[in-house]
Structures are given as C-alpha cells and as structure tokens.
Short mmCIF file of N, CA and C and ligand atoms in Angstrom, two decimals:
data_model
loop_
_atom_site.label_atom_id
_atom_site.label_comp_id
_atom_site.label_asym_id
_atom_site.label_seq_id
_atom_site.Cartn_x
_atom_site.Cartn_y
_atom_site.Cartn_z
N MET A 1 104.10 -46.24 -109.54
CA MET A 1 103.44 -46.55 -110.81
C MET A 1 104.01 -45.66 -111.93
N ARG A 2 104.28 -46.22 -113.10
CA ARG A 2 104.78 -45.41 -114.21
C ARG A 2 103.65 -44.52 -114.71
N SER A 3 103.97 -43.29 -115.14
CA SER A 3 102.93 -42.36 -115.57
C SER A 3 103.43 -41.43 -116.65
N GLU A 4 102.71 -41.39 -117.78
CA GLU A 4 103.05 -40.40 -118.80
C GLU A 4 102.18 -39.15 -118.65
N LEU A 5 101.32 -39.13 -117.64
CA LEU A 5 100.45 -37.96 -117.40
C LEU A 5 101.09 -36.99 -116.43
N GLU A 6 101.88 -37.54 -115.50
CA GLU A 6 102.46 -36.76 -114.41
C GLU A 6 103.22 -35.52 -114.90
N GLN A 7 103.89 -35.63 -116.03
CA GLN A 7 104.70 -34.50 -116.53
C GLN A 7 103.85 -33.28 -116.88
N ASP A 8 102.55 -33.47 -117.05
CA ASP A 8 101.66 -32.35 -117.38
C ASP A 8 101.08 -31.66 -116.15
N ILE A 9 101.37 -32.21 -114.98
CA ILE A 9 100.76 -31.70 -113.75
C ILE A 9 101.68 -30.70 -113.04
N LEU A 10 101.12 -29.51 -112.80
CA LEU A 10 101.86 -28.44 -112.11
C LEU A 10 101.96 -28.75 -110.62
N LYS A 11 100.82 -29.07 -110.02
CA LYS A 11 100.83 -29.41 -108.59
C LYS A 11 99.65 -30.31 -108.26
N VAL A 12 99.82 -31.05 -107.18
CA VAL A 12 98.74 -31.91 -106.68
C VAL A 12 97.97 -31.13 -105.62
N LEU A 13 96.65 -31.05 -105.80
CA LEU A 13 95.82 -30.32 -104.83
C LEU A 13 95.28 -31.24 -103.75
N VAL A 14 94.86 -32.45 -104.16
CA VAL A 14 94.33 -33.42 -103.21
C VAL A 14 94.97 -34.78 -103.53
N THR A 15 95.64 -35.36 -102.55
CA THR A 15 96.33 -36.63 -102.79
C THR A 15 95.35 -37.80 -102.76
N GLU A 16 95.86 -38.94 -103.23
CA GLU A 16 95.08 -40.17 -103.24
C GLU A 16 94.63 -40.53 -101.82
N GLU A 17 95.52 -40.37 -100.86
CA GLU A 17 95.20 -40.70 -99.46
C GLU A 17 94.13 -39.78 -98.91
N GLU A 18 94.24 -38.50 -99.24
CA GLU A 18 93.24 -37.53 -98.76
C GLU A 18 91.87 -37.83 -99.37
N LEU A 19 91.86 -38.20 -100.65
CA LEU A 19 90.59 -38.56 -101.30
C LEU A 19 89.95 -39.74 -100.60
N LYS A 20 90.76 -40.74 -100.35
CA LYS A 20 90.24 -41.96 -99.73
C LYS A 20 89.63 -41.67 -98.36
N ALA A 21 90.34 -40.90 -97.56
CA ALA A 21 89.87 -40.60 -96.20
C ALA A 21 88.58 -39.78 -96.24
N ARG A 22 88.52 -38.81 -97.14
CA ARG A 22 87.35 -37.94 -97.20
C ARG A 22 86.12 -38.69 -97.75
N VAL A 23 86.34 -39.55 -98.74
CA VAL A 23 85.22 -40.32 -99.30
C VAL A 23 84.64 -41.23 -98.22
N ALA A 24 85.48 -41.77 -97.36
CA ALA A 24 84.99 -42.61 -96.26
C ALA A 24 84.10 -41.78 -95.32
N GLU A 25 84.52 -40.55 -95.05
CA GLU A 25 83.71 -39.68 -94.18
C GLU A 25 82.37 -39.34 -94.83
N LEU A 26 82.41 -39.06 -96.13
CA LEU A 26 81.16 -38.75 -96.85
C LEU A 26 80.22 -39.96 -96.84
N GLY A 27 80.79 -41.14 -97.01
CA GLY A 27 79.99 -42.36 -96.98
C GLY A 27 79.30 -42.53 -95.62
N ASP A 28 80.03 -42.26 -94.55
CA ASP A 28 79.45 -42.34 -93.20
C ASP A 28 78.34 -41.32 -93.00
N ALA A 29 78.60 -40.09 -93.48
CA ALA A 29 77.61 -39.02 -93.31
C ALA A 29 76.30 -39.39 -94.04
N LEU A 30 76.44 -39.97 -95.23
CA LEU A 30 75.25 -40.37 -95.99
C LEU A 30 74.53 -41.53 -95.30
N TYR A 31 75.32 -42.43 -94.75
CA TYR A 31 74.72 -43.56 -94.03
C TYR A 31 73.82 -43.05 -92.92
N GLU A 32 74.34 -42.09 -92.15
CA GLU A 32 73.55 -41.54 -91.04
C GLU A 32 72.28 -40.87 -91.53
N ARG A 33 72.39 -40.15 -92.65
CA ARG A 33 71.21 -39.44 -93.15
C ARG A 33 70.16 -40.37 -93.73
N PHE A 34 70.59 -41.48 -94.33
CA PHE A 34 69.65 -42.29 -95.13
C PHE A 34 69.41 -43.69 -94.60
N GLU A 35 69.86 -43.98 -93.40
CA GLU A 35 69.66 -45.31 -92.83
C GLU A 35 68.18 -45.68 -92.87
N GLY A 36 67.86 -46.85 -93.43
CA GLY A 36 66.49 -47.33 -93.52
C GLY A 36 65.66 -46.74 -94.64
N LYS A 37 66.29 -45.99 -95.55
CA LYS A 37 65.51 -45.21 -96.53
C LYS A 37 65.62 -45.60 -98.01
N ASN A 38 66.52 -46.46 -98.39
CA ASN A 38 66.64 -46.88 -99.79
C ASN A 38 66.81 -45.74 -100.80
N PRO A 39 67.84 -44.91 -100.65
CA PRO A 39 68.05 -43.81 -101.59
C PRO A 39 68.56 -44.30 -102.95
N LEU A 40 68.44 -43.41 -103.94
CA LEU A 40 68.98 -43.68 -105.29
C LEU A 40 70.19 -42.78 -105.50
N PHE A 41 71.37 -43.40 -105.63
CA PHE A 41 72.58 -42.64 -105.97
C PHE A 41 72.53 -42.31 -107.45
N LEU A 42 72.55 -41.02 -107.78
CA LEU A 42 72.39 -40.62 -109.18
C LEU A 42 73.64 -39.85 -109.63
N GLY A 43 74.48 -40.52 -110.35
CA GLY A 43 75.76 -39.94 -110.77
C GLY A 43 75.64 -39.12 -112.04
N VAL A 44 76.37 -38.01 -112.07
CA VAL A 44 76.40 -37.14 -113.25
C VAL A 44 77.66 -37.47 -114.04
N LEU A 45 77.46 -38.13 -115.18
CA LEU A 45 78.58 -38.58 -116.01
C LEU A 45 79.16 -37.44 -116.85
N LYS A 46 80.44 -37.55 -117.28
CA LYS A 46 81.29 -38.68 -116.94
C LYS A 46 82.10 -38.42 -115.68
N GLY A 47 82.17 -37.16 -115.28
CA GLY A 47 83.09 -36.76 -114.21
C GLY A 47 82.93 -37.51 -112.90
N CYS A 48 81.71 -38.00 -112.63
CA CYS A 48 81.45 -38.65 -111.32
C CYS A 48 81.99 -40.06 -111.22
N PHE A 49 82.43 -40.65 -112.33
CA PHE A 49 82.52 -42.11 -112.35
C PHE A 49 83.43 -42.70 -111.27
N MET A 50 84.54 -42.06 -110.99
CA MET A 50 85.48 -42.63 -110.02
C MET A 50 84.98 -42.37 -108.58
N PHE A 51 84.53 -41.16 -108.35
CA PHE A 51 83.97 -40.79 -107.05
C PHE A 51 82.77 -41.66 -106.71
N MET A 52 81.91 -41.86 -107.69
CA MET A 52 80.69 -42.65 -107.48
C MET A 52 81.02 -44.08 -107.05
N THR A 53 81.96 -44.71 -107.72
CA THR A 53 82.26 -46.10 -107.37
C THR A 53 82.84 -46.20 -105.96
N ASP A 54 83.67 -45.22 -105.59
CA ASP A 54 84.24 -45.23 -104.24
C ASP A 54 83.19 -44.88 -103.19
N LEU A 55 82.33 -43.90 -103.53
CA LEU A 55 81.33 -43.45 -102.55
C LEU A 55 80.30 -44.54 -102.23
N VAL A 56 79.80 -45.23 -103.24
CA VAL A 56 78.79 -46.26 -102.95
C VAL A 56 79.39 -47.43 -102.16
N ARG A 57 80.68 -47.67 -102.36
CA ARG A 57 81.33 -48.73 -101.58
C ARG A 57 81.58 -48.29 -100.14
N ALA A 58 81.65 -46.96 -99.95
CA ALA A 58 81.88 -46.42 -98.61
C ALA A 58 80.58 -46.24 -97.83
N CYS A 59 79.46 -46.63 -98.45
CA CYS A 59 78.15 -46.40 -97.84
C CYS A 59 77.29 -47.63 -98.05
N GLN A 60 77.34 -48.56 -97.09
CA GLN A 60 76.67 -49.85 -97.25
C GLN A 60 75.21 -49.79 -96.83
N LEU A 61 74.47 -48.95 -97.54
CA LEU A 61 73.02 -48.83 -97.35
C LEU A 61 72.31 -49.67 -98.39
N ARG A 62 71.05 -50.01 -98.13
CA ARG A 62 70.20 -50.51 -99.20
C ARG A 62 69.95 -49.33 -100.12
N SER A 63 70.36 -49.47 -101.38
CA SER A 63 70.29 -48.34 -102.30
C SER A 63 70.47 -48.88 -103.70
N ASP A 64 70.15 -48.07 -104.70
CA ASP A 64 70.49 -48.45 -106.07
C ASP A 64 71.16 -47.28 -106.76
N ILE A 65 71.62 -47.53 -107.98
CA ILE A 65 72.37 -46.49 -108.67
C ILE A 65 71.76 -46.19 -110.03
N GLU A 66 71.94 -44.95 -110.46
CA GLU A 66 71.47 -44.50 -111.78
C GLU A 66 72.46 -43.44 -112.25
N PHE A 67 72.45 -43.20 -113.56
CA PHE A 67 73.34 -42.18 -114.11
C PHE A 67 72.58 -41.29 -115.08
N ILE A 68 73.04 -40.06 -115.17
CA ILE A 68 72.57 -39.17 -116.23
C ILE A 68 73.84 -38.54 -116.80
N ALA A 69 73.85 -38.28 -118.09
CA ALA A 69 75.02 -37.61 -118.68
C ALA A 69 74.59 -36.26 -119.22
N VAL A 70 75.36 -35.25 -118.90
CA VAL A 70 75.07 -33.91 -119.40
C VAL A 70 76.36 -33.32 -119.98
N SER A 71 76.18 -32.35 -120.82
CA SER A 71 77.35 -31.67 -121.33
C SER A 71 77.07 -30.17 -121.33
N SER A 72 78.02 -29.41 -120.82
CA SER A 72 77.84 -27.96 -120.80
C SER A 72 79.10 -27.24 -121.24
N TYR A 73 80.19 -27.98 -121.37
CA TYR A 73 81.48 -27.32 -121.58
C TYR A 73 81.96 -27.32 -123.03
N GLN A 74 81.46 -28.27 -123.81
CA GLN A 74 81.92 -28.39 -125.20
C GLN A 74 83.44 -28.24 -125.33
N ASN A 75 84.14 -28.93 -124.44
CA ASN A 75 85.61 -28.97 -124.47
C ASN A 75 86.31 -27.68 -124.10
N ALA A 76 85.59 -26.69 -123.62
CA ALA A 76 86.24 -25.48 -123.14
C ALA A 76 86.51 -25.64 -121.63
N THR A 77 87.22 -24.69 -121.05
CA THR A 77 87.47 -24.78 -119.61
C THR A 77 86.53 -23.86 -118.82
N VAL A 78 85.66 -23.15 -119.53
CA VAL A 78 84.69 -22.28 -118.86
C VAL A 78 83.29 -22.68 -119.32
N SER A 79 82.36 -22.76 -118.38
CA SER A 79 81.01 -23.22 -118.69
C SER A 79 80.30 -22.30 -119.68
N SER A 80 79.61 -22.91 -120.64
CA SER A 80 78.85 -22.12 -121.61
C SER A 80 77.51 -21.68 -121.01
N GLY A 81 77.12 -22.29 -119.90
CA GLY A 81 75.85 -21.93 -119.27
C GLY A 81 74.70 -22.78 -119.74
N LYS A 82 74.81 -23.35 -120.92
CA LYS A 82 73.73 -24.20 -121.44
C LYS A 82 74.01 -25.65 -121.10
N VAL A 83 73.01 -26.31 -120.54
CA VAL A 83 73.19 -27.71 -120.15
C VAL A 83 72.34 -28.59 -121.04
N GLN A 84 72.96 -29.62 -121.58
CA GLN A 84 72.22 -30.56 -122.43
C GLN A 84 72.31 -31.96 -121.84
N ILE A 85 71.17 -32.66 -121.85
CA ILE A 85 71.19 -34.06 -121.42
C ILE A 85 71.63 -34.90 -122.60
N THR A 86 72.70 -35.65 -122.43
CA THR A 86 73.20 -36.48 -123.54
C THR A 86 72.88 -37.96 -123.30
N ARG A 87 72.52 -38.29 -122.06
CA ARG A 87 72.03 -39.65 -121.75
C ARG A 87 71.04 -39.48 -120.60
N ASP A 88 69.79 -39.79 -120.87
CA ASP A 88 68.75 -39.51 -119.89
C ASP A 88 68.63 -40.65 -118.86
N LEU A 89 67.84 -40.41 -117.82
CA LEU A 89 67.54 -41.43 -116.82
C LEU A 89 66.92 -42.65 -117.51
N GLN A 90 67.22 -43.81 -116.98
CA GLN A 90 66.65 -45.04 -117.54
C GLN A 90 65.60 -45.64 -116.60
N GLN A 91 65.15 -44.88 -115.63
CA GLN A 91 64.14 -45.40 -114.71
C GLN A 91 63.29 -44.27 -114.16
N ASP A 92 62.15 -44.66 -113.60
CA ASP A 92 61.23 -43.71 -112.97
C ASP A 92 61.81 -43.32 -111.61
N ILE A 93 61.89 -42.01 -111.35
CA ILE A 93 62.43 -41.58 -110.05
C ILE A 93 61.34 -40.97 -109.16
N THR A 94 60.08 -41.17 -109.55
CA THR A 94 58.97 -40.65 -108.75
C THR A 94 59.05 -41.13 -107.31
N GLY A 95 59.00 -40.19 -106.38
CA GLY A 95 58.97 -40.53 -104.97
C GLY A 95 60.31 -40.96 -104.37
N ARG A 96 61.36 -40.90 -105.16
CA ARG A 96 62.66 -41.39 -104.66
C ARG A 96 63.45 -40.31 -103.92
N ASP A 97 64.23 -40.77 -102.96
CA ASP A 97 65.20 -39.90 -102.29
C ASP A 97 66.50 -39.97 -103.10
N LEU A 98 66.82 -38.87 -103.77
CA LEU A 98 67.98 -38.86 -104.66
C LEU A 98 69.23 -38.35 -103.94
N ILE A 99 70.33 -39.01 -104.22
CA ILE A 99 71.64 -38.49 -103.82
C ILE A 99 72.38 -38.21 -105.12
N ILE A 100 72.42 -36.94 -105.52
CA ILE A 100 73.13 -36.57 -106.75
C ILE A 100 74.63 -36.58 -106.45
N VAL A 101 75.36 -37.28 -107.31
CA VAL A 101 76.81 -37.39 -107.11
C VAL A 101 77.52 -36.67 -108.25
N GLU A 102 78.19 -35.57 -107.92
CA GLU A 102 78.87 -34.73 -108.91
C GLU A 102 80.37 -34.69 -108.64
N ASP A 103 81.13 -34.44 -109.68
CA ASP A 103 82.58 -34.29 -109.49
C ASP A 103 82.92 -32.92 -108.91
N ILE A 104 82.32 -31.87 -109.51
CA ILE A 104 82.67 -30.53 -109.06
C ILE A 104 81.50 -29.57 -109.26
N LEU A 105 81.28 -28.73 -108.27
CA LEU A 105 80.27 -27.68 -108.34
C LEU A 105 81.02 -26.38 -108.62
N ASP A 106 80.82 -25.86 -109.83
CA ASP A 106 81.59 -24.71 -110.29
C ASP A 106 80.65 -23.51 -110.43
N SER A 107 80.17 -23.22 -111.65
CA SER A 107 79.23 -22.11 -111.82
C SER A 107 77.88 -22.43 -111.16
N GLY A 108 77.58 -23.72 -111.07
CA GLY A 108 76.29 -24.14 -110.53
C GLY A 108 75.25 -24.36 -111.62
N ASN A 109 75.59 -24.05 -112.86
CA ASN A 109 74.63 -24.20 -113.97
C ASN A 109 74.12 -25.64 -114.08
N THR A 110 75.04 -26.59 -114.01
CA THR A 110 74.65 -27.99 -114.18
C THR A 110 73.70 -28.44 -113.08
N LEU A 111 74.07 -28.18 -111.83
CA LEU A 111 73.25 -28.67 -110.73
C LEU A 111 71.95 -27.90 -110.59
N ALA A 112 71.94 -26.62 -110.92
CA ALA A 112 70.67 -25.86 -110.88
C ALA A 112 69.70 -26.47 -111.90
N PHE A 113 70.21 -26.75 -113.08
CA PHE A 113 69.40 -27.38 -114.12
C PHE A 113 68.91 -28.76 -113.69
N LEU A 114 69.81 -29.58 -113.17
CA LEU A 114 69.45 -30.95 -112.82
C LEU A 114 68.47 -31.01 -111.65
N LYS A 115 68.65 -30.11 -110.69
CA LYS A 115 67.73 -30.09 -109.56
C LYS A 115 66.30 -29.85 -110.04
N ASP A 116 66.12 -28.86 -110.90
CA ASP A 116 64.80 -28.58 -111.48
C ASP A 116 64.27 -29.79 -112.24
N TYR A 117 65.15 -30.35 -113.06
CA TYR A 117 64.76 -31.48 -113.90
C TYR A 117 64.27 -32.65 -113.04
N PHE A 118 65.01 -32.97 -111.98
CA PHE A 118 64.64 -34.11 -111.14
C PHE A 118 63.37 -33.82 -110.33
N MET A 119 63.16 -32.57 -109.97
CA MET A 119 61.91 -32.22 -109.28
C MET A 119 60.72 -32.43 -110.21
N THR A 120 60.87 -31.99 -111.48
CA THR A 120 59.76 -32.18 -112.42
C THR A 120 59.52 -33.66 -112.71
N LYS A 121 60.54 -34.48 -112.52
CA LYS A 121 60.39 -35.93 -112.71
C LYS A 121 59.85 -36.62 -111.45
N GLY A 122 59.55 -35.83 -110.41
CA GLY A 122 58.86 -36.38 -109.25
C GLY A 122 59.72 -36.86 -108.10
N ALA A 123 60.99 -36.47 -108.04
CA ALA A 123 61.84 -36.87 -106.91
C ALA A 123 61.22 -36.38 -105.60
N ALA A 124 61.32 -37.21 -104.54
CA ALA A 124 60.78 -36.80 -103.24
C ALA A 124 61.73 -35.83 -102.56
N THR A 125 63.01 -36.21 -102.50
CA THR A 125 64.03 -35.33 -101.91
C THR A 125 65.29 -35.38 -102.76
N ILE A 126 66.06 -34.29 -102.70
CA ILE A 126 67.30 -34.22 -103.46
C ILE A 126 68.43 -33.80 -102.52
N THR A 127 69.45 -34.63 -102.46
CA THR A 127 70.64 -34.31 -101.67
C THR A 127 71.81 -34.25 -102.65
N ILE A 128 72.56 -33.16 -102.59
CA ILE A 128 73.67 -32.99 -103.53
C ILE A 128 75.00 -33.28 -102.82
N VAL A 129 75.73 -34.24 -103.39
CA VAL A 129 77.06 -34.54 -102.88
C VAL A 129 78.05 -34.24 -103.99
N THR A 130 78.97 -33.33 -103.72
CA THR A 130 79.98 -33.02 -104.73
C THR A 130 81.36 -33.30 -104.14
N LEU A 131 82.22 -33.87 -104.95
CA LEU A 131 83.57 -34.13 -104.46
C LEU A 131 84.28 -32.81 -104.21
N LEU A 132 84.18 -31.90 -105.20
CA LEU A 132 84.88 -30.62 -105.11
C LEU A 132 83.89 -29.47 -105.22
N ASP A 133 84.21 -28.39 -104.54
CA ASP A 133 83.40 -27.18 -104.60
C ASP A 133 84.34 -26.02 -104.93
N LYS A 134 83.97 -25.28 -105.99
CA LYS A 134 84.77 -24.12 -106.41
C LYS A 134 83.88 -22.89 -106.27
N PRO A 135 83.68 -22.40 -105.05
CA PRO A 135 82.67 -21.35 -104.79
C PRO A 135 82.98 -20.02 -105.48
N ALA A 136 84.23 -19.79 -105.83
CA ALA A 136 84.63 -18.51 -106.43
C ALA A 136 83.87 -18.19 -107.71
N ARG A 137 83.41 -19.22 -108.41
CA ARG A 137 82.83 -18.97 -109.73
C ARG A 137 81.32 -19.23 -109.80
N ARG A 138 80.67 -19.25 -108.64
CA ARG A 138 79.24 -19.57 -108.64
C ARG A 138 78.41 -18.51 -109.34
N ALA A 139 77.58 -18.93 -110.30
CA ALA A 139 76.68 -18.01 -111.00
C ALA A 139 75.22 -18.27 -110.64
N LYS A 140 74.94 -19.50 -110.17
CA LYS A 140 73.57 -19.88 -109.77
C LYS A 140 73.56 -20.16 -108.28
N ALA A 141 72.42 -19.83 -107.64
CA ALA A 141 72.31 -20.06 -106.20
C ALA A 141 72.03 -21.52 -105.91
N VAL A 142 73.06 -22.33 -106.00
CA VAL A 142 72.92 -23.75 -105.68
C VAL A 142 74.10 -24.15 -104.80
N GLU A 143 73.79 -24.87 -103.71
CA GLU A 143 74.85 -25.30 -102.80
C GLU A 143 74.78 -26.81 -102.62
N ALA A 144 75.92 -27.39 -102.32
CA ALA A 144 75.96 -28.83 -102.04
C ALA A 144 75.54 -29.07 -100.60
N ASP A 145 74.89 -30.21 -100.36
CA ASP A 145 74.60 -30.62 -99.00
C ASP A 145 75.85 -31.18 -98.35
N LEU A 146 76.64 -31.90 -99.15
CA LEU A 146 77.91 -32.43 -98.68
C LEU A 146 78.96 -32.18 -99.75
N SER A 147 80.13 -31.73 -99.31
CA SER A 147 81.19 -31.50 -100.27
C SER A 147 82.50 -32.05 -99.71
N GLY A 148 83.31 -32.62 -100.62
CA GLY A 148 84.55 -33.24 -100.17
C GLY A 148 85.62 -32.22 -99.84
N PHE A 149 85.93 -31.36 -100.82
CA PHE A 149 86.99 -30.38 -100.67
C PHE A 149 86.60 -29.09 -101.39
N THR A 150 86.99 -27.97 -100.80
CA THR A 150 86.84 -26.70 -101.49
C THR A 150 88.14 -26.44 -102.24
N VAL A 151 88.02 -26.08 -103.52
CA VAL A 151 89.23 -25.84 -104.31
C VAL A 151 89.27 -24.38 -104.79
N PRO A 152 90.48 -23.85 -105.02
CA PRO A 152 90.60 -22.48 -105.51
C PRO A 152 90.15 -22.38 -106.97
N ASP A 153 90.10 -21.18 -107.48
CA ASP A 153 89.64 -20.94 -108.85
C ASP A 153 90.71 -21.31 -109.86
N GLU A 154 90.97 -22.61 -109.97
CA GLU A 154 91.93 -23.12 -110.93
C GLU A 154 91.28 -24.32 -111.62
N PHE A 155 91.68 -24.58 -112.85
CA PHE A 155 91.11 -25.73 -113.56
C PHE A 155 91.81 -27.00 -113.09
N VAL A 156 91.03 -27.91 -112.55
CA VAL A 156 91.62 -29.12 -111.96
C VAL A 156 91.25 -30.37 -112.76
N VAL A 157 92.11 -31.36 -112.68
CA VAL A 157 91.88 -32.63 -113.39
C VAL A 157 92.19 -33.80 -112.46
N GLY A 158 91.73 -34.97 -112.88
CA GLY A 158 92.04 -36.19 -112.16
C GLY A 158 90.85 -36.74 -111.39
N TYR A 159 90.93 -38.01 -111.00
CA TYR A 159 89.89 -38.70 -110.23
C TYR A 159 88.52 -38.46 -110.87
N GLY A 160 88.48 -38.58 -112.19
CA GLY A 160 87.22 -38.41 -112.93
C GLY A 160 87.14 -37.12 -113.73
N LEU A 161 87.82 -36.07 -113.25
CA LEU A 161 87.71 -34.78 -113.94
C LEU A 161 88.69 -34.71 -115.11
N ASP A 162 88.23 -34.11 -116.22
CA ASP A 162 89.01 -34.13 -117.44
C ASP A 162 89.42 -32.74 -117.93
N TYR A 163 90.41 -32.75 -118.79
CA TYR A 163 90.63 -31.64 -119.71
C TYR A 163 90.63 -32.26 -121.11
N ARG A 164 89.68 -31.86 -121.93
CA ARG A 164 89.50 -32.47 -123.27
C ARG A 164 89.48 -33.99 -123.22
N GLN A 165 88.74 -34.50 -122.26
CA GLN A 165 88.51 -35.95 -122.07
C GLN A 165 89.74 -36.71 -121.56
N GLN A 166 90.82 -35.99 -121.29
CA GLN A 166 92.03 -36.66 -120.80
C GLN A 166 92.18 -36.42 -119.29
N TYR A 167 93.06 -37.17 -118.68
CA TYR A 167 93.45 -37.04 -117.26
C TYR A 167 92.42 -37.57 -116.27
N ARG A 168 91.31 -38.15 -116.73
CA ARG A 168 90.31 -38.67 -115.79
C ARG A 168 90.88 -39.79 -114.94
N ASN A 169 91.87 -40.48 -115.45
CA ASN A 169 92.41 -41.65 -114.76
C ASN A 169 93.51 -41.34 -113.76
N LEU A 170 93.88 -40.07 -113.59
CA LEU A 170 94.83 -39.74 -112.52
C LEU A 170 94.21 -40.12 -111.17
N PRO A 171 94.98 -40.70 -110.27
CA PRO A 171 94.39 -41.11 -108.98
C PRO A 171 94.27 -39.99 -107.96
N TYR A 172 94.71 -38.78 -108.32
CA TYR A 172 94.63 -37.63 -107.42
C TYR A 172 94.03 -36.45 -108.18
N ILE A 173 93.79 -35.33 -107.46
CA ILE A 173 93.31 -34.09 -108.09
C ILE A 173 94.50 -33.16 -108.26
N GLY A 174 94.72 -32.71 -109.50
CA GLY A 174 95.86 -31.84 -109.75
C GLY A 174 95.51 -30.67 -110.66
N VAL A 175 96.47 -29.75 -110.75
CA VAL A 175 96.34 -28.59 -111.65
C VAL A 175 97.30 -28.80 -112.81
N LEU A 176 96.81 -28.56 -114.02
CA LEU A 176 97.65 -28.73 -115.21
C LEU A 176 98.64 -27.59 -115.38
N LYS A 177 99.76 -27.88 -115.98
CA LYS A 177 100.70 -26.82 -116.36
C LYS A 177 100.08 -25.95 -117.44
N PRO A 178 100.32 -24.63 -117.39
CA PRO A 178 99.71 -23.72 -118.37
C PRO A 178 100.02 -24.09 -119.82
N GLU A 179 101.21 -24.62 -120.06
CA GLU A 179 101.58 -24.95 -121.45
C GLU A 179 100.72 -26.09 -122.02
N VAL A 180 100.08 -26.83 -121.17
CA VAL A 180 99.21 -27.90 -121.66
C VAL A 180 97.98 -27.30 -122.36
N TYR A 181 97.49 -26.16 -121.85
CA TYR A 181 96.35 -25.49 -122.49
C TYR A 181 96.77 -24.79 -123.77
N SER A 182 97.89 -24.08 -123.71
CA SER A 182 98.30 -23.28 -124.87
C SER A 182 98.87 -24.15 -125.98
N GLY A 183 99.50 -25.29 -125.59
CA GLY A 183 100.15 -26.15 -126.58
C GLY A 183 99.11 -26.89 -127.27
P1 IMP B 1 79.13 -26.03 -113.52
O1 IMP B 1 77.90 -26.31 -114.32
O2 IMP B 1 79.86 -24.81 -113.98
O3 IMP B 1 78.90 -26.03 -112.02
O4 IMP B 1 80.17 -27.15 -113.83
C1 IMP B 1 79.89 -28.43 -113.64
C2 IMP B 1 80.72 -29.32 -114.52
O5 IMP B 1 81.77 -28.65 -115.20
C3 IMP B 1 81.40 -30.33 -113.66
O6 IMP B 1 80.57 -31.43 -113.46
C4 IMP B 1 82.65 -30.66 -114.46
O7 IMP B 1 82.37 -31.70 -115.36
C5 IMP B 1 82.97 -29.40 -115.21
N1 IMP B 1 84.05 -28.64 -114.53
C6 IMP B 1 83.91 -27.50 -113.82
N2 IMP B 1 85.09 -27.07 -113.33
C7 IMP B 1 86.00 -27.99 -113.73
C8 IMP B 1 87.43 -28.12 -113.52
O8 IMP B 1 88.12 -27.35 -112.85
N3 IMP B 1 88.00 -29.22 -114.10
C9 IMP B 1 87.30 -30.12 -114.83
N4 IMP B 1 85.98 -30.04 -115.05
C10 IMP B 1 85.33 -28.98 -114.49
MG1 MG B 2 80.68 -33.23 -114.40
#
C-alpha cells in the first residue's frame, strides 16, 4: 500500500499481523468471561476506534456498544493530569457489566477518572481492556484486566493512537522519528 506516513516512522513496535492475532485472543478471553451476560462495550474516543471495531467483531457475544470521549492531553505528548469529558454517555449504564475499551494505559489518569465516573453512574462491574500498557509512567493505581501489549516508555502512534490528531490510520503501532516532534 502507498503511504505518505511511513517516512515519519522510526520503527514498528507491533505489526498488523501481531495486532490481529492478539485482538482475536482478547476477544476469546472476553467471550469466556462474559458468556450469557450481555455486557456493554464502552469505548474511550478517539483512540479506541480501530481497536474497538476489531475487538467487538472478535467477540460474538450478545452485547451492545457505547462511547465516551475525553481529553487530557491538549495536543501535548505528556498527560496534563486533568480529564475532561467532551462527549458524555448517551444511555443509562445502571446495573450494566462494562467492558471499557482503551487504546493505551499510560499515567492512569484517564482510567482512574473514568472508573470512578462509571461507578457513580451505577455500573455493576467494570472490566478494563487496553490495547497497550505503558507501566513505566503510571501515576495512578489503576491496572487493566486485559492488555494487548506492554510497550516501553516511548510515544507511540497508529491503530487509533495519534500525535496531534495524525497517524491514527496507520495499520500498525509505531514510534515517530524525533524530528517529527521538533519540526
Ligand atoms: P493516561 O491518562 O496518561 O493513562 O493516558 C491515556 C490517554 O493518553 C490514552 O487514551 C491516549 O489517548 C493518550 N496517550 C498516552 N500515551 C500515548 C502515546 O504513547 N501515544 C498516543 N497517545 C497516548
Ligand atoms: Mg485515548
């Protein structure tokens, strides 16, 4: 496939094939946990969008989907710590078994905030599924129940993850060249 994004990528951390195989495993793991239970897949926009579509297809349970959008980065590469809801839930989640779908668990600020928020909204159970886990930078005591890949302390893009809203459409997870940030 032709690509004008590839020239900005220093290295590929997770290939398209590896993503596909791991998402299938995560789908199976969720199936086993939630068989007969009608969970609500709750994606955290925008980063989750690609992972979410693949994950729900990999998990043929009776279930529905919902999204919430938050912003904490304000276009920087380091979390500001403050989380704002920019698009709220559009349905009642009282009594629901939630499967939160995140792109990456980094400082933990976003998921710590969302976990509290969903509990106050009456969720019965909360299961956190993150595609990537970057444990090196954790500031809040929050862990994923299921995680796709552990990544080193580098800023990654692709498969939903952005740098200044770009690179979300890369089919793999990669690290940007340093000159992309400075330029
Ligand atoms: P946290 O609140 O620091 O855990 O970060 C959560 C959010 O920050 C993620 O959902 C991403 O949108 C964003 N984020 C954290 N690390 C990265 C990265 O390496 N690349 C792109 N986005 C990131
Ligand atoms: Mg995100």
